[in-house]
Coordinates of C-alpha atoms in Angstrom, one line a residue:
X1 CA -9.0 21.4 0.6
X2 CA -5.9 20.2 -0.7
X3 CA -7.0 17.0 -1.9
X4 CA -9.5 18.6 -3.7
X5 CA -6.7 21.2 -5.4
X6 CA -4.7 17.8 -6.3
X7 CA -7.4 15.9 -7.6
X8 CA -8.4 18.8 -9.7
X9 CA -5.3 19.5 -11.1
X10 CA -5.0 16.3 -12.0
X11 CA -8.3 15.9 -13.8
X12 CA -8.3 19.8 -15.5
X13 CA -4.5 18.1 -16.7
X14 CA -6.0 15.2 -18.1
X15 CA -8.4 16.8 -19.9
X16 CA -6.5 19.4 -21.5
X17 CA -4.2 16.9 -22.7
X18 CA -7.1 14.5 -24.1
X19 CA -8.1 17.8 -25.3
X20 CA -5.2 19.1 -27.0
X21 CA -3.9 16.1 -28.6
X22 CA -4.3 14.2 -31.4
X23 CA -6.0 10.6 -32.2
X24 CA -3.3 8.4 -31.6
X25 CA -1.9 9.9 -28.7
X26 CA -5.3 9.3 -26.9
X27 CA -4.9 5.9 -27.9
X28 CA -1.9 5.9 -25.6
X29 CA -3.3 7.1 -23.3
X30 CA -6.2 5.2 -23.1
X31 CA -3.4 1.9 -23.2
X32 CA -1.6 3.6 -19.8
X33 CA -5.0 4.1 -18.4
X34 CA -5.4 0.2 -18.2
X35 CA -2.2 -0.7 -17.0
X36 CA -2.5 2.1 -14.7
X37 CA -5.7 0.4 -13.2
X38 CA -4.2 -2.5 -13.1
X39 CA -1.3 -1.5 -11.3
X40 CA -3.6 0.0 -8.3
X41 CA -5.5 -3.3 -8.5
X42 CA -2.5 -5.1 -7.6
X43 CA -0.7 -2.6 -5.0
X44 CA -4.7 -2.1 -3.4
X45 CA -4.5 -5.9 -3.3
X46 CA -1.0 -6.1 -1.6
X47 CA -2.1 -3.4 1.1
X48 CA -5.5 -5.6 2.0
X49 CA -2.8 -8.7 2.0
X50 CA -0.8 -6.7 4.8
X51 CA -3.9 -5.6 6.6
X52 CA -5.3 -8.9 6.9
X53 CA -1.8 -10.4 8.2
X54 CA -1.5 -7.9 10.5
X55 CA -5.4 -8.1 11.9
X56 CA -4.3 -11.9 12.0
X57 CA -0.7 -11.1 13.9
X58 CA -2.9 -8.5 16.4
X59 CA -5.3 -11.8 17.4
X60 CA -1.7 -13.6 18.1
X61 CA -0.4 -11.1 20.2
X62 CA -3.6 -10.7 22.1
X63 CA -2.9 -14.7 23.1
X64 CA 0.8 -15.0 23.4
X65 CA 1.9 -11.3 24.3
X66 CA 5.8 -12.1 23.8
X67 CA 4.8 -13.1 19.7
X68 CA 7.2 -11.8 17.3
X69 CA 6.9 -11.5 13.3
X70 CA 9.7 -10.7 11.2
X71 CA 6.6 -9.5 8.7
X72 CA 5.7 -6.9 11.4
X73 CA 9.2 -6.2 13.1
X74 CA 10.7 -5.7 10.3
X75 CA 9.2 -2.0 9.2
X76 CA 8.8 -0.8 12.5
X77 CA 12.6 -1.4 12.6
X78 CA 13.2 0.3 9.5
X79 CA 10.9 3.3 11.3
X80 CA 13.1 3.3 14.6
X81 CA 16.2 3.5 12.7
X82 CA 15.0 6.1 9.9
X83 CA 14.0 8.1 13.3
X84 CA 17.0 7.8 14.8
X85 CA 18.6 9.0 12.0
X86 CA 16.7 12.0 11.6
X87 CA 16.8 13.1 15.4
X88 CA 20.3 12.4 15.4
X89 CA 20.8 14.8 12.7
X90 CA 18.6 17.2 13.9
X91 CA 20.4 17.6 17.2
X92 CA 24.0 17.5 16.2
X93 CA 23.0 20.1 13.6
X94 CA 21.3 22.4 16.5
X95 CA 24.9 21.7 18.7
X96 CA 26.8 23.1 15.7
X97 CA 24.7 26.3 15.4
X98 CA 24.8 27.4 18.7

């Protein structure tokens, strides 16, 4: 339901402003419109790259279960530490208000 709401807003927006604007701005917008493409050509591209190294890291860990990737480690090391962080927080900040 919410992705719905989102995507609707976001096409009702872009075509009230097509709507409401003038011949050159359009053209603008029509330009952003192709480097916007573009640009989800290339990050869709990147996220398929990851995907396919980590299908590829998954079928080296299933022989070698001791394999490590710095590719691999090194976001869910980011993710341990964000949620250490965030518990951390979380219970000193429930300590204080008791």
């Amino acid at each position: 339901m919410a992705y719905a709401a989102g995507m609707g807003l976001i096409v009702g927006t872009a075509a009230l402003s097509v709507a409401l604007t003038r011949t050159a701005r359009v053209g603008r917008l029509r330009r952003l419109g192709s480097v916007a493409s573009r640009t989800g050509g290339g990050l869709l591209f990147l996220v398929g790259a990851y995907v396919a190294y980590y299908g590829w890291y998954e079928i080296r860990v299933q022989r070698a279960p001791a394999t490590q990737d710095p590719v691999i480690d090194g976001p869910l090391l980011a993710r341990h530490h964000g949620e250490h962080r965030l518990t951390g927080n979380l219970v000193s900040h429930m300590c204080r208000c008791r």
